[in-house]
PDB file of C-alpha atoms in Angstrom:
ATOM      1  CA  MET A   1      52.024  25.363  68.165  1.00  0.00           C
ATOM      2  CA  ASN A   2      48.870  23.643  69.416  1.00  0.00           C
ATOM      3  CA  TYR A   3      47.445  22.134  66.259  1.00  0.00           C
ATOM      4  CA  THR A   4      45.719  18.772  66.593  1.00  0.00           C
ATOM      5  CA  LEU A   5      45.662  15.594  64.519  1.00  0.00           C
ATOM      6  CA  HIS A   6      42.052  16.431  63.717  1.00  0.00           C
ATOM      7  CA  GLN A   7      43.133  19.754  62.206  1.00  0.00           C
ATOM      8  CA  LEU A   8      45.905  18.053  60.225  1.00  0.00           C
ATOM      9  CA  ARG A   9      43.415  15.583  58.754  1.00  0.00           C
ATOM     10  CA  ILE A  10      40.988  18.349  57.839  1.00  0.00           C
ATOM     11  CA  PHE A  11      43.700  20.473  56.227  1.00  0.00           C
ATOM     12  CA  SER A  12      45.034  17.471  54.276  1.00  0.00           C
ATOM     13  CA  GLU A  13      41.534  16.768  52.973  1.00  0.00           C
ATOM     14  CA  ILE A  14      41.056  20.411  51.950  1.00  0.00           C
ATOM     15  CA  VAL A  15      44.353  20.348  50.059  1.00  0.00           C
ATOM     16  CA  GLU A  16      43.441  17.105  48.309  1.00  0.00           C
ATOM     17  CA  LYS A  17      39.921  18.224  47.353  1.00  0.00           C
ATOM     18  CA  GLN A  18      40.843  21.899  46.715  1.00  0.00           C
ATOM     19  CA  SER A  19      37.497  22.747  48.274  1.00  0.00           C
ATOM     20  CA  ILE A  20      36.103  23.213  51.771  1.00  0.00           C
ATOM     21  CA  THR A  21      32.710  21.930  50.627  1.00  0.00           C
ATOM     22  CA  LYS A  22      34.117  18.730  49.107  1.00  0.00           C
ATOM     23  CA  ALA A  23      36.371  18.200  52.125  1.00  0.00           C
ATOM     24  CA  SER A  24      33.406  18.513  54.487  1.00  0.00           C
ATOM     25  CA  GLU A  25      31.479  15.935  52.443  1.00  0.00           C
ATOM     26  CA  ALA A  26      34.407  13.503  52.467  1.00  0.00           C
ATOM     27  CA  LEU A  27      34.878  13.903  56.218  1.00  0.00           C
ATOM     28  CA  TYR A  28      31.137  13.797  57.009  1.00  0.00           C
ATOM     29  CA  LEU A  29      31.379  17.179  58.727  1.00  0.00           C
ATOM     30  CA  THR A  30      29.426  20.373  58.207  1.00  0.00           C
ATOM     31  CA  GLN A  31      31.018  23.055  56.066  1.00  0.00           C
ATOM     32  CA  PRO A  32      31.066  25.589  58.973  1.00  0.00           C
ATOM     33  CA  ALA A  33      32.857  23.024  61.175  1.00  0.00           C
ATOM     34  CA  VAL A  34      35.568  22.524  58.547  1.00  0.00           C
ATOM     35  CA  SER A  35      35.900  26.275  58.007  1.00  0.00           C
ATOM     36  CA  ILE A  36      36.340  26.870  61.758  1.00  0.00           C
ATOM     37  CA  GLN A  37      39.035  24.192  62.022  1.00  0.00           C
ATOM     38  CA  LEU A  38      40.855  25.657  59.020  1.00  0.00           C
ATOM     39  CA  LYS A  39      40.710  29.114  60.626  1.00  0.00           C
ATOM     40  CA  ASN A  40      42.050  27.765  63.933  1.00  0.00           C
ATOM     41  CA  PHE A  41      44.811  25.908  62.100  1.00  0.00           C
ATOM     42  CA  GLN A  42      45.745  28.989  60.062  1.00  0.00           C
ATOM     43  CA  GLU A  43      46.024  31.171  63.190  1.00  0.00           C
ATOM     44  CA  GLN A  44      49.039  29.145  64.272  1.00  0.00           C
ATOM     45  CA  PHE A  45      51.063  30.217  61.229  1.00  0.00           C
ATOM     46  CA  PRO A  46      52.229  33.734  60.279  1.00  0.00           C
ATOM     47  CA  ILE A  47      52.102  32.877  56.557  1.00  0.00           C
ATOM     48  CA  PRO A  48      48.831  32.151  54.664  1.00  0.00           C
ATOM     49  CA  LEU A  49      48.086  28.495  53.948  1.00  0.00           C
ATOM     50  CA  THR A  50      45.289  29.242  51.497  1.00  0.00           C
ATOM     51  CA  GLU A  51      43.952  32.108  49.444  1.00  0.00           C
ATOM     52  CA  VAL A  52      40.658  32.732  47.692  1.00  0.00           C
ATOM     53  CA  VAL A  53      40.675  34.178  44.180  1.00  0.00           C
ATOM     54  CA  GLY A  54      37.339  34.685  42.457  1.00  0.00           C
ATOM     55  CA  ARG A  55      35.590  32.496  45.038  1.00  0.00           C
ATOM     56  CA  LYS A  56      37.979  29.633  44.247  1.00  0.00           C
ATOM     57  CA  LEU A  57      40.233  28.217  46.952  1.00  0.00           C
ATOM     58  CA  PHE A  58      43.960  27.921  46.238  1.00  0.00           C
ATOM     59  CA  ILE A  59      46.684  26.397  48.395  1.00  0.00           C
ATOM     60  CA  THR A  60      49.750  28.618  48.775  1.00  0.00           C
ATOM     61  CA  ASP A  61      53.282  27.254  48.337  1.00  0.00           C
ATOM     62  CA  PHE A  62      53.702  27.406  52.108  1.00  0.00           C
ATOM     63  CA  GLY A  63      50.383  25.586  52.526  1.00  0.00           C
ATOM     64  CA  LYS A  64      51.585  22.811  50.206  1.00  0.00           C
ATOM     65  CA  GLU A  65      54.721  22.375  52.306  1.00  0.00           C
ATOM     66  CA  ILE A  66      52.625  22.123  55.468  1.00  0.00           C
ATOM     67  CA  ALA A  67      50.323  19.641  53.717  1.00  0.00           C
ATOM     68  CA  HIS A  68      53.278  17.390  52.841  1.00  0.00           C
ATOM     69  CA  SER A  69      54.409  17.434  56.484  1.00  0.00           C
ATOM     70  CA  ALA A  70      50.866  16.776  57.675  1.00  0.00           C
ATOM     71  CA  GLU A  71      50.600  13.777  55.357  1.00  0.00           C
ATOM     72  CA  ARG A  72      53.807  12.266  56.750  1.00  0.00           C
ATOM     73  CA  ILE A  73      52.635  12.825  60.338  1.00  0.00           C
ATOM     74  CA  LEU A  74      49.255  11.230  59.666  1.00  0.00           C
ATOM     75  CA  GLU A  75      50.886   8.251  57.959  1.00  0.00           C
ATOM     76  CA  GLU A  76      53.061   7.715  61.025  1.00  0.00           C
ATOM     77  CA  VAL A  77      50.032   7.925  63.313  1.00  0.00           C
ATOM     78  CA  ASP A  78      48.143   5.424  61.169  1.00  0.00           C
ATOM     79  CA  GLY A  79      51.230   3.212  61.169  1.00  0.00           C
ATOM     80  CA  ILE A  80      51.261   3.192  64.979  1.00  0.00           C
ATOM     81  CA  ASN A  81      47.612   2.118  65.033  1.00  0.00           C
ATOM     82  CA  TYR A  82      48.237  -0.623  62.459  1.00  0.00           C
ATOM     83  CA  ARG A  83      51.266  -1.950  64.353  1.00  0.00           C
ATOM     84  CA  MET A  84      49.271  -2.025  67.577  1.00  0.00           C
ATOM     85  CA  GLN A  85      46.539  -4.086  65.932  1.00  0.00           C
ATOM     86  CA  SER A  86      49.124  -6.369  64.327  1.00  0.00           C
ATOM     87  CA  PHE A  87      50.550  -7.143  67.771  1.00  0.00           C
ATOM     88  CA  LYS A  88      47.054  -8.203  68.745  1.00  0.00           C
ATOM     89  CA  GLY A  89      47.098 -10.726  65.909  1.00  0.00           C
ATOM     90  CA  ARG A  90      44.778  -8.800  63.595  1.00  0.00           C
ATOM     91  CA  LEU A  91      45.407  -7.978  59.951  1.00  0.00           C
ATOM     92  CA  ALA A  92      45.860  -4.221  59.873  1.00  0.00           C
ATOM     93  CA  GLY A  93      46.892  -1.626  57.318  1.00  0.00           C
ATOM     94  CA  ARG A  94      45.610   0.379  54.387  1.00  0.00           C
ATOM     95  CA  LEU A  95      44.389  -0.961  51.061  1.00  0.00           C
ATOM     96  CA  LYS A  96      44.517   1.593  48.229  1.00  0.00           C
ATOM     97  CA  ILE A  97      42.740   0.889  44.958  1.00  0.00           C
ATOM     98  CA  SER A  98      42.181   3.059  41.887  1.00  0.00           C
ATOM     99  CA  VAL A  99      39.102   2.119  39.877  1.00  0.00           C
ATOM    100  CA  VAL A 100      37.917   3.223  36.438  1.00  0.00           C
ATOM    101  CA  SER A 101      34.535   4.889  36.743  1.00  0.00           C
ATOM    102  CA  THR A 102      32.448   1.970  35.483  1.00  0.00           C
ATOM    103  CA  GLY A 103      34.315  -0.276  37.910  1.00  0.00           C
ATOM    104  CA  LYS A 104      32.367   1.265  40.785  1.00  0.00           C
ATOM    105  CA  TYR A 105      29.612  -1.197  39.868  1.00  0.00           C
ATOM    106  CA  VAL A 106      32.080  -4.105  40.249  1.00  0.00           C
ATOM    107  CA  MET A 107      34.754  -3.507  42.868  1.00  0.00           C
ATOM    108  CA  PRO A 108      32.566  -3.034  45.981  1.00  0.00           C
ATOM    109  CA  TYR A 109      31.220  -6.577  45.653  1.00  0.00           C
ATOM    110  CA  PHE A 110      34.753  -8.010  45.684  1.00  0.00           C
ATOM    111  CA  LEU A 111      35.711  -5.863  48.675  1.00  0.00           C
ATOM    112  CA  SER A 112      32.700  -6.214  50.957  1.00  0.00           C
ATOM    113  CA  GLY A 113      33.420  -9.605  52.506  1.00  0.00           C
ATOM    114  CA  PHE A 114      37.131  -8.865  52.927  1.00  0.00           C
ATOM    115  CA  MET A 115      36.502  -5.575  54.706  1.00  0.00           C
ATOM    116  CA  LYS A 116      33.890  -7.089  57.015  1.00  0.00           C
ATOM    117  CA  ALA A 117      36.286  -9.879  57.986  1.00  0.00           C
ATOM    118  CA  ASN A 118      39.187  -7.497  58.630  1.00  0.00           C
ATOM    119  CA  SER A 119      38.100  -4.513  60.692  1.00  0.00           C
ATOM    120  CA  GLY A 120      41.713  -3.392  61.092  1.00  0.00           C
ATOM    121  CA  VAL A 121      42.026  -2.653  57.364  1.00  0.00           C
ATOM    122  CA  ASP A 122      41.271   0.836  56.050  1.00  0.00           C
ATOM    123  CA  LEU A 123      40.143   1.194  52.443  1.00  0.00           C
ATOM    124  CA  VAL A 124      40.971   4.086  50.124  1.00  0.00           C
ATOM    125  CA  MET A 125      39.268   3.713  46.728  1.00  0.00           C
ATOM    126  CA  ASP A 126      39.596   6.387  44.059  1.00  0.00           C
ATOM    127  CA  VAL A 127      37.034   6.229  41.244  1.00  0.00           C
ATOM    128  CA  THR A 128      38.199   8.105  38.144  1.00  0.00           C
ATOM    129  CA  ASN A 129      38.842   7.692  34.420  1.00  0.00           C
ATOM    130  CA  LYS A 130      41.346   5.296  32.901  1.00  0.00           C
ATOM    131  CA  SER A 131      44.050   7.912  32.310  1.00  0.00           C
ATOM    132  CA  ARG A 132      44.147   8.842  35.988  1.00  0.00           C
ATOM    133  CA  VAL A 133      44.029   5.174  37.039  1.00  0.00           C
ATOM    134  CA  VAL A 134      47.053   4.387  34.878  1.00  0.00           C
ATOM    135  CA  GLN A 135      48.851   7.432  36.250  1.00  0.00           C
ATOM    136  CA  SER A 136      48.269   6.278  39.817  1.00  0.00           C
ATOM    137  CA  LEU A 137      49.819   2.928  38.901  1.00  0.00           C
ATOM    138  CA  GLU A 138      52.827   4.558  37.260  1.00  0.00           C
ATOM    139  CA  ASN A 139      53.400   6.773  40.300  1.00  0.00           C
ATOM    140  CA  ASN A 140      53.069   3.802  42.679  1.00  0.00           C
ATOM    141  CA  GLU A 141      50.276   5.618  44.522  1.00  0.00           C
ATOM    142  CA  VAL A 142      48.046   2.555  44.913  1.00  0.00           C
ATOM    143  CA  ASP A 143      48.262  -1.153  45.675  1.00  0.00           C
ATOM    144  CA  PHE A 144      45.901  -2.188  42.880  1.00  0.00           C
ATOM    145  CA  ALA A 145      43.912  -0.783  39.978  1.00  0.00           C
ATOM    146  CA  LEU A 146      40.748  -2.126  38.382  1.00  0.00           C
ATOM    147  CA  VAL A 147      40.692  -1.827  34.568  1.00  0.00           C
ATOM    148  CA  SER A 148      38.978  -3.528  31.667  1.00  0.00           C
ATOM    149  CA  VAL A 149      41.714  -2.653  29.147  1.00  0.00           C
ATOM    150  CA  LEU A 150      45.303  -3.310  30.196  1.00  0.00           C
ATOM    151  CA  PRO A 151      47.822  -0.491  29.586  1.00  0.00           C
ATOM    152  CA  ASP A 152      50.487  -1.971  27.322  1.00  0.00           C
ATOM    153  CA  HIS A 153      53.390   0.233  28.424  1.00  0.00           C
ATOM    154  CA  LEU A 154      53.530  -1.043  32.006  1.00  0.00           C
ATOM    155  CA  LYS A 155      54.773  -4.371  33.331  1.00  0.00           C
ATOM    156  CA  LEU A 156      51.835  -5.590  35.373  1.00  0.00           C
ATOM    157  CA  ASN A 157      50.623  -8.607  37.253  1.00  0.00           C
ATOM    158  CA  LYS A 158      46.897  -9.254  37.096  1.00  0.00           C
ATOM    159  CA  ALA A 159      44.055 -11.158  38.669  1.00  0.00           C
ATOM    160  CA  SER A 160      41.074 -11.557  36.350  1.00  0.00           C
ATOM    161  CA  LEU A 161      37.760 -10.966  38.107  1.00  0.00           C
ATOM    162  CA  MET A 162      34.850 -11.197  35.678  1.00  0.00           C
ATOM    163  CA  LYS A 163      33.713 -10.390  32.163  1.00  0.00           C
ATOM    164  CA  ASN A 164      32.817  -6.905  30.969  1.00  0.00           C
ATOM    165  CA  VAL A 165      30.317  -6.570  28.127  1.00  0.00           C
ATOM    166  CA  LEU A 166      29.269  -3.396  26.290  1.00  0.00           C
ATOM    167  CA  TYR A 167      26.052  -3.038  24.276  1.00  0.00           C
ATOM    168  CA  LEU A 168      24.352  -0.373  22.202  1.00  0.00           C
ATOM    169  CA  VAL A 169      21.499   0.978  24.321  1.00  0.00           C
ATOM    170  CA  ALA A 170      18.810   3.616  23.978  1.00  0.00           C
ATOM    171  CA  ASN A 171      15.467   4.600  25.418  1.00  0.00           C
ATOM    172  CA  PRO A 172      13.078   2.561  23.217  1.00  0.00           C
ATOM    173  CA  ASN A 173      10.384   5.242  23.455  1.00  0.00           C
ATOM    174  CA  HIS A 174      12.665   7.698  21.642  1.00  0.00           C
ATOM    175  CA  TYR A 175      14.712   5.648  19.175  1.00  0.00           C
ATOM    176  CA  GLN A 176      12.945   2.360  18.546  1.00  0.00           C
ATOM    177  CA  LYS A 177      12.426   2.825  14.779  1.00  0.00           C
ATOM    178  CA  ILE A 178      15.819   4.334  13.995  1.00  0.00           C
ATOM    179  CA  LEU A 179      17.783   1.744  15.885  1.00  0.00           C
ATOM    180  CA  LEU A 180      15.876  -1.178  14.437  1.00  0.00           C
ATOM    181  CA  SER A 181      16.428   0.006  10.871  1.00  0.00           C
ATOM    182  CA  LYS A 182      19.232  -1.383   8.733  1.00  0.00           C
ATOM    183  CA  LYS A 183      20.738   2.064   8.283  1.00  0.00           C
ATOM    184  CA  MET A 184      23.765   3.180  10.236  1.00  0.00           C
ATOM    185  CA  PHE A 185      22.224   3.847  13.597  1.00  0.00           C
ATOM    186  CA  VAL A 186      23.985   7.140  14.246  1.00  0.00           C
ATOM    187  CA  LYS A 187      23.045   8.850  11.002  1.00  0.00           C
ATOM    188  CA  ASP A 188      19.939  10.424  12.506  1.00  0.00           C
ATOM    189  CA  THR A 189      20.649   9.638  16.137  1.00  0.00           C
ATOM    190  CA  PRO A 190      23.035  11.555  18.412  1.00  0.00           C
ATOM    191  CA  LEU A 191      25.741   9.338  19.850  1.00  0.00           C
ATOM    192  CA  ILE A 192      26.761  10.024  23.441  1.00  0.00           C
ATOM    193  CA  PHE A 193      30.442   9.553  24.303  1.00  0.00           C
ATOM    194  CA  ARG A 194      32.443   9.506  27.498  1.00  0.00           C
ATOM    195  CA  GLU A 195      35.333  11.964  27.785  1.00  0.00           C
ATOM    196  CA  PRO A 196      38.788  11.303  26.210  1.00  0.00           C
ATOM    197  CA  GLY A 197      40.839   9.021  28.447  1.00  0.00           C
ATOM    198  CA  SER A 198      37.881   6.791  29.283  1.00  0.00           C
ATOM    199  CA  ALA A 199      38.131   3.088  28.421  1.00  0.00           C
ATOM    200  CA  THR A 200      34.467   3.113  27.361  1.00  0.00           C
ATOM    201  CA  ARG A 201      35.230   5.990  24.974  1.00  0.00           C
ATOM    202  CA  ALA A 202      38.123   4.008  23.481  1.00  0.00           C
ATOM    203  CA  ALA A 203      35.903   0.931  23.069  1.00  0.00           C
ATOM    204  CA  MET A 204      33.229   2.982  21.284  1.00  0.00           C
ATOM    205  CA  GLU A 205      35.732   4.561  18.917  1.00  0.00           C
ATOM    206  CA  GLY A 206      37.221   1.148  18.169  1.00  0.00           C
ATOM    207  CA  TYR A 207      33.777  -0.194  17.315  1.00  0.00           C
ATOM    208  CA  LEU A 208      32.932   2.749  15.058  1.00  0.00           C
ATOM    209  CA  GLN A 209      36.177   2.308  13.153  1.00  0.00           C
ATOM    210  CA  LYS A 210      35.713  -1.455  12.804  1.00  0.00           C
ATOM    211  CA  SER A 211      32.103  -1.129  11.647  1.00  0.00           C
ATOM    212  CA  GLU A 212      32.940   1.840   9.379  1.00  0.00           C
ATOM    213  CA  THR A 213      30.102   3.790  10.959  1.00  0.00           C
ATOM    214  CA  MET A 214      29.938   7.509  10.288  1.00  0.00           C
ATOM    215  CA  VAL A 215      28.984   9.559  13.323  1.00  0.00           C
ATOM    216  CA  GLY A 216      26.460  12.355  12.986  1.00  0.00           C
ATOM    217  CA  LYS A 217      25.874  14.481  16.042  1.00  0.00           C
ATOM    218  CA  ARG A 218      28.211  13.801  18.982  1.00  0.00           C
ATOM    219  CA  ILE A 219      27.530  14.516  22.656  1.00  0.00           C
ATOM    220  CA  GLU A 220      30.333  14.188  25.220  1.00  0.00           C
ATOM    221  CA  LEU A 221      29.770  13.704  28.950  1.00  0.00           C
ATOM    222  CA  THR A 222      32.241  13.130  31.761  1.00  0.00           C
ATOM    223  CA  SER A 223      30.777  10.248  33.752  1.00  0.00           C
ATOM    224  CA  ASN A 224      29.070   6.951  33.088  1.00  0.00           C
ATOM    225  CA  GLU A 225      26.104   7.985  35.223  1.00  0.00           C
ATOM    226  CA  ALA A 226      25.691  11.213  33.216  1.00  0.00           C
ATOM    227  CA  VAL A 227      25.711   9.218  29.970  1.00  0.00           C
ATOM    228  CA  LYS A 228      23.090   6.838  31.336  1.00  0.00           C
ATOM    229  CA  GLN A 229      20.757   9.612  32.424  1.00  0.00           C
ATOM    230  CA  ALA A 230      21.169  11.376  29.071  1.00  0.00           C
ATOM    231  CA  VAL A 231      20.268   8.196  27.177  1.00  0.00           C
ATOM    232  CA  ILE A 232      17.238   7.615  29.402  1.00  0.00           C
ATOM    233  CA  ALA A 233      16.115  11.196  28.742  1.00  0.00           C
ATOM    234  CA  GLY A 234      16.284  10.613  24.990  1.00  0.00           C
ATOM    235  CA  LEU A 235      19.280  12.783  24.147  1.00  0.00           C
ATOM    236  CA  GLY A 236      20.757   9.979  22.076  1.00  0.00           C
ATOM    237  CA  CYS A 237      22.099   6.454  22.227  1.00  0.00           C
ATOM    238  CA  SER A 238      25.370   5.093  23.531  1.00  0.00           C
ATOM    239  CA  ILE A 239      27.494   1.975  23.873  1.00  0.00           C
ATOM    240  CA  MET A 240      27.521   1.195  27.574  1.00  0.00           C
ATOM    241  CA  PRO A 241      28.817  -1.513  29.917  1.00  0.00           C
ATOM    242  CA  LEU A 242      26.090  -3.950  30.904  1.00  0.00           C
ATOM    243  CA  ILE A 243      27.268  -3.844  34.516  1.00  0.00           C
ATOM    244  CA  GLY A 244      25.913  -0.326  35.056  1.00  0.00           C
ATOM    245  CA  ILE A 245      22.433  -0.629  33.539  1.00  0.00           C
ATOM    246  CA  LYS A 246      20.852  -3.627  35.271  1.00  0.00           C
ATOM    247  CA  ASN A 247      17.921  -1.745  36.832  1.00  0.00           C
ATOM    248  CA  GLU A 248      17.224   0.351  33.736  1.00  0.00           C
ATOM    249  CA  LEU A 249      17.000  -2.747  31.539  1.00  0.00           C
ATOM    250  CA  LYS A 250      14.642  -4.352  34.040  1.00  0.00           C
ATOM    251  CA  GLU A 251      12.450  -1.251  34.193  1.00  0.00           C
ATOM    252  CA  GLY A 252      12.435  -0.799  30.401  1.00  0.00           C
ATOM    253  CA  THR A 253      13.860   2.726  30.388  1.00  0.00           C
ATOM    254  CA  LEU A 254      16.815   1.337  28.427  1.00  0.00           C
ATOM    255  CA  LYS A 255      16.888  -1.388  25.820  1.00  0.00           C
ATOM    256  CA  ILE A 256      19.720  -3.269  24.136  1.00  0.00           C
ATOM    257  CA  PHE A 257      19.737  -3.036  20.328  1.00  0.00           C
ATOM    258  CA  PRO A 258      21.729  -5.726  18.473  1.00  0.00           C
ATOM    259  CA  LYS A 259      24.229  -4.518  15.893  1.00  0.00           C
ATOM    260  CA  ARG A 260      27.038  -6.127  13.960  1.00  0.00           C
ATOM    261  CA  TYR A 261      30.335  -6.352  15.894  1.00  0.00           C
ATOM    262  CA  LEU A 262      28.480  -5.902  19.181  1.00  0.00           C
ATOM    263  CA  PRO A 263      28.649  -6.625  22.046  1.00  0.00           C
ATOM    264  CA  ILE A 264      32.209  -5.618  22.873  1.00  0.00           C
ATOM    265  CA  LYS A 265      33.697  -8.112  25.326  1.00  0.00           C
ATOM    266  CA  THR A 266      36.578  -7.469  27.710  1.00  0.00           C
ATOM    267  CA  THR A 267      37.550  -8.610  31.215  1.00  0.00           C
ATOM    268  CA  TRP A 268      37.705  -6.757  34.506  1.00  0.00           C
ATOM    269  CA  ASN A 269      41.241  -7.184  35.824  1.00  0.00           C
ATOM    270  CA  LEU A 270      42.771  -6.211  39.142  1.00  0.00           C
ATOM    271  CA  VAL A 271      46.328  -5.156  38.244  1.00  0.00           C
ATOM    272  CA  TRP A 272      49.465  -4.058  40.069  1.00  0.00           C
ATOM    273  CA  LEU A 273      53.030  -3.186  39.128  1.00  0.00           C
ATOM    274  CA  ALA A 274      55.147  -6.312  38.600  1.00  0.00           C
ATOM    275  CA  SER A 275      57.958  -4.672  40.556  1.00  0.00           C
ATOM    276  CA  LYS A 276      55.760  -3.688  43.506  1.00  0.00           C
ATOM    277  CA  LYS A 277      56.405  -5.209  46.929  1.00  0.00           C
ATOM    278  CA  LEU A 278      52.913  -5.945  48.165  1.00  0.00           C
ATOM    279  CA  SER A 279      51.963  -5.309  51.777  1.00  0.00           C
ATOM    280  CA  PRO A 280      50.539  -8.075  54.013  1.00  0.00           C
ATOM    281  CA  VAL A 281      47.098  -6.512  53.522  1.00  0.00           C
ATOM    282  CA  ALA A 282      47.459  -6.575  49.725  1.00  0.00           C
ATOM    283  CA  HIS A 283      48.591 -10.224  49.802  1.00  0.00           C
ATOM    284  CA  ALA A 284      45.667 -11.108  52.062  1.00  0.00           C
ATOM    285  CA  PHE A 285      43.233  -9.444  49.654  1.00  0.00           C
ATOM    286  CA  LEU A 286      44.598 -11.429  46.691  1.00  0.00           C
ATOM    287  CA  ASP A 287      44.248 -14.648  48.703  1.00  0.00           C
ATOM    288  CA  TYR A 288      40.668 -13.686  49.547  1.00  0.00           C
ATOM    289  CA  LEU A 289      39.839 -13.077  45.869  1.00  0.00           C
ATOM    290  CA  GLU A 290      41.300 -16.416  44.824  1.00  0.00           C
ATOM    291  CA  LYS A 291      39.105 -18.235  47.348  1.00  0.00           C
ATOM    292  CA  GLU A 292      35.900 -16.199  47.034  1.00  0.00           C
ATOM    293  CA  LYS A 293      35.785 -14.871  43.459  1.00  0.00           C
ATOM    294  CA  ALA A 294      33.605 -17.622  42.005  1.00  0.00           C
ATOM    295  CA  LYS A 295      31.125 -17.370  44.868  1.00  0.00           C
ATOM    296  CA  ILE A 296      30.882 -13.570  44.524  1.00  0.00           C
ATOM    297  CA  ILE A 297      30.234 -13.808  40.768  1.00  0.00           C
ATOM    298  CA  ASN A 298      27.622 -16.521  41.268  1.00  0.00           C
ATOM    299  CA  ASN A 299      25.805 -14.639  44.049  1.00  0.00           C
ATOM    300  CA  ASP A 300      25.963 -11.052  42.774  1.00  0.00           C
ATOM    301  CA  PHE A 301      26.341 -11.223  39.004  1.00  0.00           C
ATOM    302  CA  ASP A 302      24.287 -14.256  37.964  1.00  0.00           C
ATOM    303  CA  TRP A 303      21.916 -11.878  36.109  1.00  0.00           C
ATOM    304  CA  PHE A 304      24.676 -11.384  33.498  1.00  0.00           C
ATOM    305  CA  GLU A 305      23.778 -14.735  31.980  1.00  0.00           C
ATOM    306  CA  LYS A 306      20.461 -13.358  30.669  1.00  0.00           C
ATOM    307  CA  TYR A 307      22.269 -11.143  28.137  1.00  0.00           C
TER     308      TYR A 307
END
């Protein structure tokens, strides 16, 4: 056996992404380079690690076993590097955070200064929908999660970061008259939803129930960015977090339309399991947030006060 750590990392990424193309993007390598390393890795085993069915890549049972071993080996290697840096007096380790999709507009600002000050810390941030974020908490896969609605079935500690506000928005060139009328705004206007499991979807449905609004045509999309582009294109209107539409409001491609019971107001919270034993890196990050949170909000989110 002459496989390398580089091959183990590539194979682990392929298993995680279930795709050579996505693995190459995540590793900043060309697709042919990843394919060659997978081929070289496979040649060292008499049993297939992967198989292709209908142009889709699948990991065999044997491949999954090898992937589990590879993950343990890589964790040990990373641990050696972290311990070496710790002996040099540097904060070192891995910080793992799961973020709801809209949180990608928030979390980087609270991470930037910490990561710059601690070069020995590696960051793993998964951006997904609320259901997956909650699952990662339940499975103890992450140090922290960023959510705007707290799951009520888990015992969590939290650090509140900043407010989250959702408004009804549309492209004014397409829906100005309908949205300004006193009629129920969705009667003649398609309403664009996020997918089930999204916190934004839950907030929209809660608003519709509270306001007793009947929905006409519904459109469902699977990312906040897709919803935004659809609204800009005039496919319909939506209730969206203010945090993700700053530039569009400034440019006039989106406009906020006041309605009863809006805006919806929540809070962005960094949460973690109450029973979790936090690592030195996780503790250091919480200390950083306590000291720097107000400054970050004042410097990067002062535009919120206009709305």
